[in-house]
Structure formats: C-alpha cells, structure tokens
Amino acid sequence: MLRIFALLVLLAFGFAQEVTVLTHSSFSLDKGLIARFERETGLKLRFLKGGDAGETLNRAILTKGAPIADVIYGFDNTFLSRALEADILLPYRSPEIQNLKATLLLDPTFRALPVDYGWVSLNYDRAYFKDRPLPKAPADLARPEYARLLVVQNPATSSPGLAFLMATVARFGEDGYLDFWAKLRDGGVRVAKGWSEAYYTHFTLYKGDRPLVVSYTTSPAAEVYYSEGKYQEPPTGNLFPELAFFQVEFVGILKGTKNLEGAKKVVDWLLSKSVQENLPTEMWMYPARRDAKLPEVFRFAPEPLGSVRMDPRAMAQNRERWIEEWTKVVLQGQSPEAVRQGRR
C-alpha cells in the first residue's frame, strides 16, 4: 500500500522519471508488458532505435561523454569487446543473474549481461528452389549461379553481417575466406546495410530478387507465426549449419546515466521471466533464462549442429582487421593477394 501511495505521489507531482533504452532497429516487446512495468515502477520507458547493432553501439560510443540513453540493449558477442574497451558501461550484478544460463555470461565484469541468444544462418526461399538445385556445400555459394542470388549485410554496420563474415573465416581459414568473398563479389553478391533491408527489400519472399539471405535459424518459425494460418510449414529453410554463427545479445547500463536506479530496474525487467518468455515471438531469439519456456512454434527452429562458436579473444583481436580486409576486397575491389600482402 505504501509503495502504491509513493508512486501516486511521484506521478502527481510530475516526478515520474524517464529511462531511455538505446536499442537496435529490430527491438520489439509486448506493449502490455511495457505498460505493466511502467505502472509498477512509476518509470516512463523511451526506446531509441539506433539502426543495426553495430550502428547502435557506435552511437553509444560516439556520445560517451554525454550519453543519449541510460541503457543499451542489442550489441552482441561479435561487438562485445568493442563495448568493453570503449568503457561506456557500468558494472551491475543483477539479482536475475542466478537464473541465467552460465554459458552465456561472457563478461566477468558484469558490464554486459546476456538477454538472449540465437544463430545467424543462411536462409533460402523454398518456393524459388522448388524446381531448382540448392547449393550443396558452403563453397558453392561463391559460384556465379549462386552468388548472384545471395544478399548479405555489411559487417561494419550489421551484427548478422559480421557474424556471417566470422563464420566464413572459421570455415575457409584466414587466407581462404578472402578468396571466397572475392568470388562472391565477382559473382554478383549484393551487400545490404542491415538485416531489415536485406530481408524485407531484397529477399524473394518479400518480392525482392535474392532467394538466399543471411538471417537467423528462427526466421522460418517467424514466417509461420506471423502468417496467421497461411503457412502450416515454413516457406523458408536454413542452409549449412556449419556456417551458422552462435550469437549472444547483451544489455548494459551506460556510464553517465542520470537515472541509475531506474536503469537497474530496466535491466532486471529484461531478464525477468515474463519478458524472457515474450522474447522468442517478438525478437525471435532464445531466452537467456534457464527456466523460460519456448513457444510451440519454435519446433521449426531447431538448434543447428556443428555451428560456429568463435573464441571471444579471437574475435576481439581480429574483428577490426577482418572487417577492413572484407571492405577492401568486397567494396573496394582489391585482390585477396594484395590484401594478404598488406598484413606483413
């Protein structure tokens, strides 16, 4: 009763505090959950979408001295070291940590807490390939007849784009991955800025001209879920589990927040069971909590066997170089050999 009275007093005097959450453009949660959080805490949530995950993190880094938000959500394990090295986050040992899967706690300083995880994967349009052969191995993607059917994301701005780049490094090796990408370039691969552009503009399922797209292993399940009964089976499928990249998305409190206690409440809320069980059908990722139940539609999103799980240290040490080399080969047209020589 006292808690409710205190909240009413705060609201009556106009003291309801706002907490701004900087997120990637794919962020989505049930509006009822958001409204209930605001009622129970007396806080007002404002969601600021900063583009793809890489762009969102860059905005937080560039505004380090005067943060534009209190909390940041959506940067992943490919960008984790960048976030930590930029020193933009405050440590916070949420009481919900005990409920999270231990394998997802990748930051021992507790500045970045895992919210969800999944796999970046290559999707294909089943209708397009109904009477056409699919590529049989990852290397086949670089053949002209498949390269011109593929859309990927720029790894400099897109977390799935970076994840797919790292998967090709793991698959083809430090030297071979550049040759693979040079063949993709020459074969006509299309590069989109981010996931939304690649999937909703260029993918044939949405009237684009590319039946192969870098997306997520959960995308086929999402298509069934949103079809309102149109699809009993997914219209898309996943290719090559050996190119699926394990991704973890994090939340953190930004240094300089003007509402630290409110920011902590937001983090706890994102890790709560109610939000965690809403995530799968809102952001199509797996919940980080051990006790969160998956929706029935996730039977169409099995975890891929043999997927890529790259050492965080290797990602931290090589990420910027891989992005730079990819840019030189794919966007600037340099030869792989010239780029390799530049390493020396």
Coordinates of C-alpha atoms in Angstrom, one line a residue:
M1 CA 0.0 0.0 0.0
L2 CA 2.8 2.4 0.9
R3 CA 4.6 1.5 -2.4
I4 CA 1.5 2.4 -4.4
F5 CA 1.0 5.6 -2.5
A6 CA 4.6 6.6 -3.1
L7 CA 4.2 6.1 -6.8
L8 CA 1.0 8.1 -6.9
V9 CA 2.7 11.0 -5.1
L10 CA 5.6 10.9 -7.6
L11 CA 3.2 10.9 -10.5
A12 CA 1.0 13.7 -9.1
F13 CA 4.0 16.0 -8.7
G14 CA 5.3 15.2 -12.1
F15 CA 8.3 13.3 -10.8
A16 CA 7.8 10.2 -12.9
Q17 CA 11.3 9.6 -14.3
E18 CA 12.1 8.6 -17.8
V19 CA 14.5 5.8 -18.7
T20 CA 15.8 5.8 -22.2
V21 CA 16.8 2.5 -23.8
L22 CA 19.0 2.6 -26.9
T23 CA 18.3 -0.5 -29.0
H24 CA 18.8 -1.9 -32.4
S25 CA 16.1 -1.4 -35.0
S26 CA 14.7 -5.0 -34.5
F27 CA 13.8 -4.4 -30.9
S28 CA 10.2 -5.4 -30.0
L29 CA 8.3 -6.3 -26.9
D30 CA 4.7 -6.8 -26.0
K31 CA 3.1 -3.4 -25.2
G32 CA 1.2 -4.8 -22.3
L33 CA 4.5 -5.9 -20.6
I34 CA 5.9 -2.4 -21.1
A35 CA 2.7 -0.8 -19.7
R36 CA 2.8 -3.0 -16.7
F37 CA 6.4 -2.2 -16.0
E38 CA 5.7 1.5 -16.1
R39 CA 2.7 1.1 -13.8
E40 CA 4.6 -1.0 -11.2
T41 CA 7.7 1.2 -11.2
G42 CA 6.4 4.7 -11.9
L43 CA 9.1 4.9 -14.6
K44 CA 8.4 6.0 -18.2
L45 CA 10.3 4.0 -20.8
R46 CA 11.5 5.6 -24.0
F47 CA 13.0 3.3 -26.7
L48 CA 15.6 5.0 -29.0
K49 CA 16.3 2.8 -32.1
G50 CA 19.8 3.3 -33.4
G51 CA 19.9 1.2 -36.5
D52 CA 21.6 -2.2 -36.7
A53 CA 23.5 -3.5 -33.7
G54 CA 26.9 -2.1 -34.9
E55 CA 25.4 1.3 -35.6
T56 CA 23.7 1.3 -32.2
L57 CA 26.9 0.6 -30.4
N58 CA 28.8 3.2 -32.4
R59 CA 26.2 5.8 -31.4
A60 CA 26.7 4.9 -27.7
I61 CA 30.5 5.2 -28.1
L62 CA 30.4 8.5 -30.0
T63 CA 28.2 10.0 -27.3
K64 CA 30.2 8.6 -24.4
G65 CA 30.7 12.0 -22.8
A66 CA 27.1 12.9 -22.9
P67 CA 25.1 9.6 -23.2
I68 CA 21.9 9.7 -25.2
A69 CA 20.4 6.9 -23.2
D70 CA 20.5 5.2 -19.8
V71 CA 20.6 1.6 -21.0
I72 CA 21.8 -0.1 -24.2
Y73 CA 20.4 -3.4 -25.5
G74 CA 21.3 -5.5 -28.5
F75 CA 25.0 -5.4 -29.0
D76 CA 26.3 -9.0 -29.4
N77 CA 29.3 -11.1 -28.8
T78 CA 30.9 -10.0 -32.1
F79 CA 30.9 -6.4 -30.7
L80 CA 31.3 -7.2 -27.0
S81 CA 35.0 -6.4 -26.8
R82 CA 34.4 -3.1 -28.6
A83 CA 31.8 -2.1 -26.0
L84 CA 34.0 -3.1 -23.1
E85 CA 37.2 -1.5 -24.5
A86 CA 35.3 1.8 -25.1
D87 CA 34.5 1.8 -21.3
I88 CA 30.9 3.0 -21.8
L89 CA 29.2 0.6 -19.4
L90 CA 28.8 0.4 -15.7
P91 CA 29.1 -3.0 -13.8
Y92 CA 25.8 -4.3 -12.4
R93 CA 25.3 -7.7 -10.7
S94 CA 21.6 -8.0 -11.3
P95 CA 19.8 -10.4 -8.9
E96 CA 18.5 -12.2 -12.0
I97 CA 22.0 -13.4 -12.9
Q98 CA 21.4 -16.5 -10.9
N99 CA 18.6 -17.5 -13.3
L100 CA 20.7 -17.1 -16.5
K101 CA 22.5 -19.9 -18.4
A102 CA 26.1 -19.8 -17.2
T103 CA 27.5 -20.4 -20.7
L104 CA 26.1 -17.0 -21.8
L105 CA 27.9 -15.0 -19.1
L106 CA 30.7 -13.9 -21.3
D107 CA 31.7 -10.7 -19.4
P108 CA 33.2 -11.5 -15.9
T109 CA 33.0 -7.8 -15.1
F110 CA 29.2 -7.9 -15.4
R111 CA 29.0 -4.7 -17.5
A112 CA 27.3 -6.7 -20.3
L113 CA 24.6 -9.2 -19.2
P114 CA 23.1 -11.7 -21.7
V115 CA 19.4 -11.2 -22.6
D116 CA 19.0 -13.7 -25.5
Y117 CA 20.9 -15.9 -27.9
G118 CA 20.5 -17.5 -31.3
W119 CA 22.2 -18.4 -34.6
V120 CA 22.8 -16.2 -37.6
S121 CA 22.2 -18.5 -40.6
L122 CA 21.7 -18.7 -44.3
N123 CA 18.0 -18.8 -45.3
Y124 CA 16.6 -19.8 -48.6
D125 CA 13.2 -19.3 -50.3
R126 CA 11.6 -22.8 -50.7
A127 CA 9.3 -21.8 -53.5
Y128 CA 12.2 -20.4 -55.6
F129 CA 14.2 -23.6 -55.2
K130 CA 11.3 -25.9 -55.6
D131 CA 12.4 -26.9 -59.1
R132 CA 16.0 -25.6 -58.8
P133 CA 19.0 -27.2 -57.1
L134 CA 20.3 -25.8 -53.9
P135 CA 24.0 -25.3 -53.3
K136 CA 25.4 -28.5 -51.8
A137 CA 28.3 -27.0 -49.8
P138 CA 29.3 -23.6 -48.5
A139 CA 31.9 -23.2 -51.2
D140 CA 29.2 -23.5 -53.8
L141 CA 27.8 -20.1 -52.7
A142 CA 30.7 -18.4 -54.5
R143 CA 29.8 -20.0 -57.8
P144 CA 28.3 -17.3 -60.1
E145 CA 24.9 -19.1 -60.4
Y146 CA 24.5 -18.8 -56.6
A147 CA 26.5 -15.6 -55.8
R148 CA 24.0 -13.5 -57.8
L149 CA 21.2 -15.0 -55.8
L150 CA 22.7 -14.0 -52.4
V151 CA 22.2 -10.9 -50.3
V152 CA 24.4 -10.3 -47.2
Q153 CA 24.8 -7.5 -44.7
N154 CA 27.8 -5.1 -44.3
P155 CA 29.8 -6.4 -41.3
A156 CA 30.9 -2.9 -40.5
T157 CA 27.4 -1.9 -39.5
S158 CA 25.4 -5.1 -39.1
S159 CA 25.8 -7.8 -36.4
P160 CA 24.4 -10.6 -38.6
G161 CA 26.7 -9.4 -41.4
L162 CA 29.7 -9.6 -39.0
A163 CA 28.6 -12.9 -37.7
F164 CA 28.4 -14.4 -41.2
L165 CA 31.8 -12.9 -42.1
M166 CA 33.3 -14.6 -39.0
A167 CA 31.6 -17.8 -39.9
T168 CA 33.4 -17.7 -43.3
V169 CA 36.7 -17.1 -41.6
A170 CA 36.1 -20.2 -39.4
R171 CA 35.1 -22.2 -42.4
F172 CA 37.7 -21.2 -45.0
G173 CA 40.6 -20.0 -42.9
E174 CA 42.5 -16.8 -42.6
D175 CA 43.7 -16.9 -46.2
G176 CA 40.8 -18.8 -47.9
Y177 CA 38.0 -16.5 -46.7
L178 CA 39.2 -13.6 -48.8
D179 CA 39.3 -15.7 -51.9
F180 CA 35.7 -16.9 -51.1
W181 CA 34.5 -13.3 -50.8
A182 CA 36.3 -12.2 -53.9
K183 CA 34.4 -14.9 -55.9
L184 CA 31.2 -13.8 -54.3
R185 CA 31.9 -10.2 -55.3
D186 CA 32.7 -11.1 -58.9
G187 CA 29.7 -13.4 -59.0
G188 CA 27.3 -10.5 -58.1
V189 CA 26.6 -10.9 -54.3
R190 CA 24.5 -8.0 -53.0
V191 CA 25.5 -6.1 -49.8
A192 CA 22.8 -4.5 -47.7
K193 CA 23.4 -2.1 -44.9
G194 CA 21.5 -4.2 -42.3
W195 CA 19.2 -7.1 -41.8
S196 CA 15.9 -5.4 -42.4
E197 CA 17.0 -4.1 -45.8
A198 CA 18.4 -7.5 -46.8
Y199 CA 15.4 -9.5 -45.7
Y200 CA 12.4 -7.2 -46.4
T201 CA 13.7 -5.5 -49.5
H202 CA 16.0 -7.9 -51.4
F203 CA 14.7 -11.4 -50.3
T204 CA 12.4 -13.0 -52.9
L205 CA 9.9 -14.0 -50.2
Y206 CA 9.2 -10.2 -49.9
K207 CA 9.3 -9.5 -53.7
G208 CA 13.0 -9.0 -53.9
D209 CA 15.3 -10.7 -56.4
R210 CA 17.5 -12.7 -54.0
P211 CA 16.3 -16.1 -52.8
L212 CA 19.4 -16.6 -50.5
V213 CA 19.7 -14.2 -47.5
V214 CA 21.8 -14.1 -44.3
S215 CA 19.2 -14.1 -41.5
Y216 CA 18.6 -16.4 -38.4
T217 CA 17.7 -20.0 -37.8
T218 CA 14.5 -18.8 -36.2
S219 CA 13.3 -16.9 -39.3
P220 CA 11.4 -19.9 -40.7
A221 CA 9.5 -20.2 -37.5
A222 CA 8.7 -16.5 -37.5
E223 CA 7.2 -16.8 -41.0
V224 CA 4.8 -19.4 -39.8
Y225 CA 3.9 -17.5 -36.7
Y226 CA 3.1 -14.2 -38.5
S227 CA 1.3 -15.9 -41.4
E228 CA -2.0 -16.1 -39.4
G229 CA -2.6 -19.7 -40.7
K230 CA -1.4 -19.1 -44.2
Y231 CA 1.6 -21.4 -43.6
Q232 CA 1.5 -24.7 -41.8
E233 CA 5.1 -25.3 -42.7
P234 CA 7.8 -22.6 -43.1
P235 CA 8.2 -21.1 -46.6
T236 CA 11.9 -20.7 -45.9
G237 CA 14.6 -23.0 -44.7
N238 CA 18.1 -23.0 -43.3
L239 CA 21.2 -23.9 -45.2
F240 CA 24.6 -25.1 -44.0
P241 CA 24.6 -25.4 -40.1
E242 CA 28.4 -25.2 -40.4
L243 CA 28.0 -21.6 -41.4
A244 CA 25.5 -20.8 -38.6
F245 CA 27.1 -18.4 -36.1
F246 CA 26.3 -18.5 -32.4
Q247 CA 25.2 -15.0 -31.2
V248 CA 24.5 -13.6 -27.8
E249 CA 22.8 -10.2 -27.3
F250 CA 23.6 -8.1 -24.2
V251 CA 22.2 -5.3 -22.2
G252 CA 24.2 -2.8 -20.2
I253 CA 23.9 0.4 -18.2
L254 CA 25.6 3.4 -19.9
K255 CA 28.1 5.4 -17.9
G256 CA 26.7 8.9 -17.2
T257 CA 23.1 7.7 -16.8
K258 CA 21.1 10.2 -14.9
N259 CA 18.8 7.6 -13.5
L260 CA 21.0 4.7 -12.3
E261 CA 18.3 3.1 -10.1
G262 CA 15.8 3.2 -13.0
A263 CA 18.4 1.7 -15.4
K264 CA 18.9 -1.2 -13.0
K265 CA 15.2 -1.8 -12.9
V266 CA 15.1 -1.9 -16.7
V267 CA 17.9 -4.5 -16.8
D268 CA 16.2 -6.6 -14.1
W269 CA 13.0 -6.4 -16.1
L270 CA 14.6 -7.5 -19.4
L271 CA 16.0 -10.6 -17.5
S272 CA 12.7 -11.3 -15.8
K273 CA 10.7 -14.5 -16.7
S274 CA 7.8 -12.6 -18.2
V275 CA 9.9 -10.7 -20.6
Q276 CA 12.2 -13.6 -21.3
E277 CA 9.2 -15.7 -22.3
N278 CA 7.9 -12.9 -24.6
L279 CA 11.3 -12.5 -26.4
P280 CA 11.1 -15.6 -28.6
T281 CA 8.0 -14.4 -30.6
E282 CA 9.0 -10.7 -30.5
M283 CA 12.7 -10.8 -31.4
W284 CA 13.0 -14.4 -32.4
M285 CA 15.9 -15.2 -30.2
Y286 CA 16.2 -17.9 -27.5
P287 CA 15.8 -16.6 -23.9
A288 CA 18.9 -16.4 -21.7
R289 CA 16.9 -17.6 -18.6
R290 CA 17.2 -21.3 -17.8
D291 CA 13.5 -21.5 -16.7
A292 CA 11.9 -19.6 -19.6
K293 CA 9.6 -21.8 -21.8
L294 CA 9.8 -21.7 -25.5
P295 CA 6.7 -21.3 -27.6
E296 CA 5.4 -24.2 -29.6
V297 CA 6.3 -22.6 -33.0
F298 CA 10.0 -23.0 -32.1
R299 CA 9.7 -26.6 -33.2
F300 CA 10.5 -25.0 -36.6
A301 CA 13.7 -23.5 -35.1
P302 CA 15.9 -26.4 -34.0
E303 CA 19.4 -25.6 -32.8
P304 CA 21.9 -26.2 -35.6
L305 CA 24.5 -28.9 -35.1
G306 CA 28.1 -28.1 -35.7
S307 CA 27.6 -24.3 -35.7
V308 CA 30.4 -21.8 -35.3
R309 CA 31.3 -20.7 -31.7
M310 CA 34.3 -18.4 -32.0
D311 CA 36.6 -17.7 -29.1
P312 CA 35.8 -14.2 -27.8
R313 CA 39.6 -13.4 -27.7
A314 CA 40.0 -14.3 -31.4
M315 CA 37.1 -12.0 -32.2
A316 CA 38.5 -9.2 -30.1
Q317 CA 41.9 -9.5 -31.6
N318 CA 40.9 -9.8 -35.3
R319 CA 37.5 -8.2 -35.7
E320 CA 38.6 -4.9 -37.0
R321 CA 41.2 -6.4 -39.3
W322 CA 38.6 -8.8 -40.8
I323 CA 36.2 -6.0 -41.4
E324 CA 38.9 -3.9 -43.0
E325 CA 40.0 -6.7 -45.2
W326 CA 36.5 -7.6 -46.2
T327 CA 35.9 -3.9 -47.1
K328 CA 38.9 -3.8 -49.3
V329 CA 38.0 -7.0 -51.2
V330 CA 34.2 -6.7 -51.4
L331 CA 33.5 -3.0 -51.6
Q332 CA 36.8 -1.6 -53.0
G333 CA 37.6 -4.4 -55.4
Q334 CA 41.1 -5.2 -54.2
S335 CA 42.6 -8.6 -54.8
P336 CA 42.9 -11.0 -51.9
E337 CA 46.6 -11.4 -52.5
A338 CA 47.2 -7.7 -52.3
V339 CA 45.3 -7.5 -49.0
R340 CA 47.2 -10.5 -47.6
Q341 CA 50.4 -8.9 -48.5
G342 CA 49.3 -5.8 -46.6
R343 CA 49.3 -7.8 -43.4
R344 CA 53.0 -8.2 -43.5

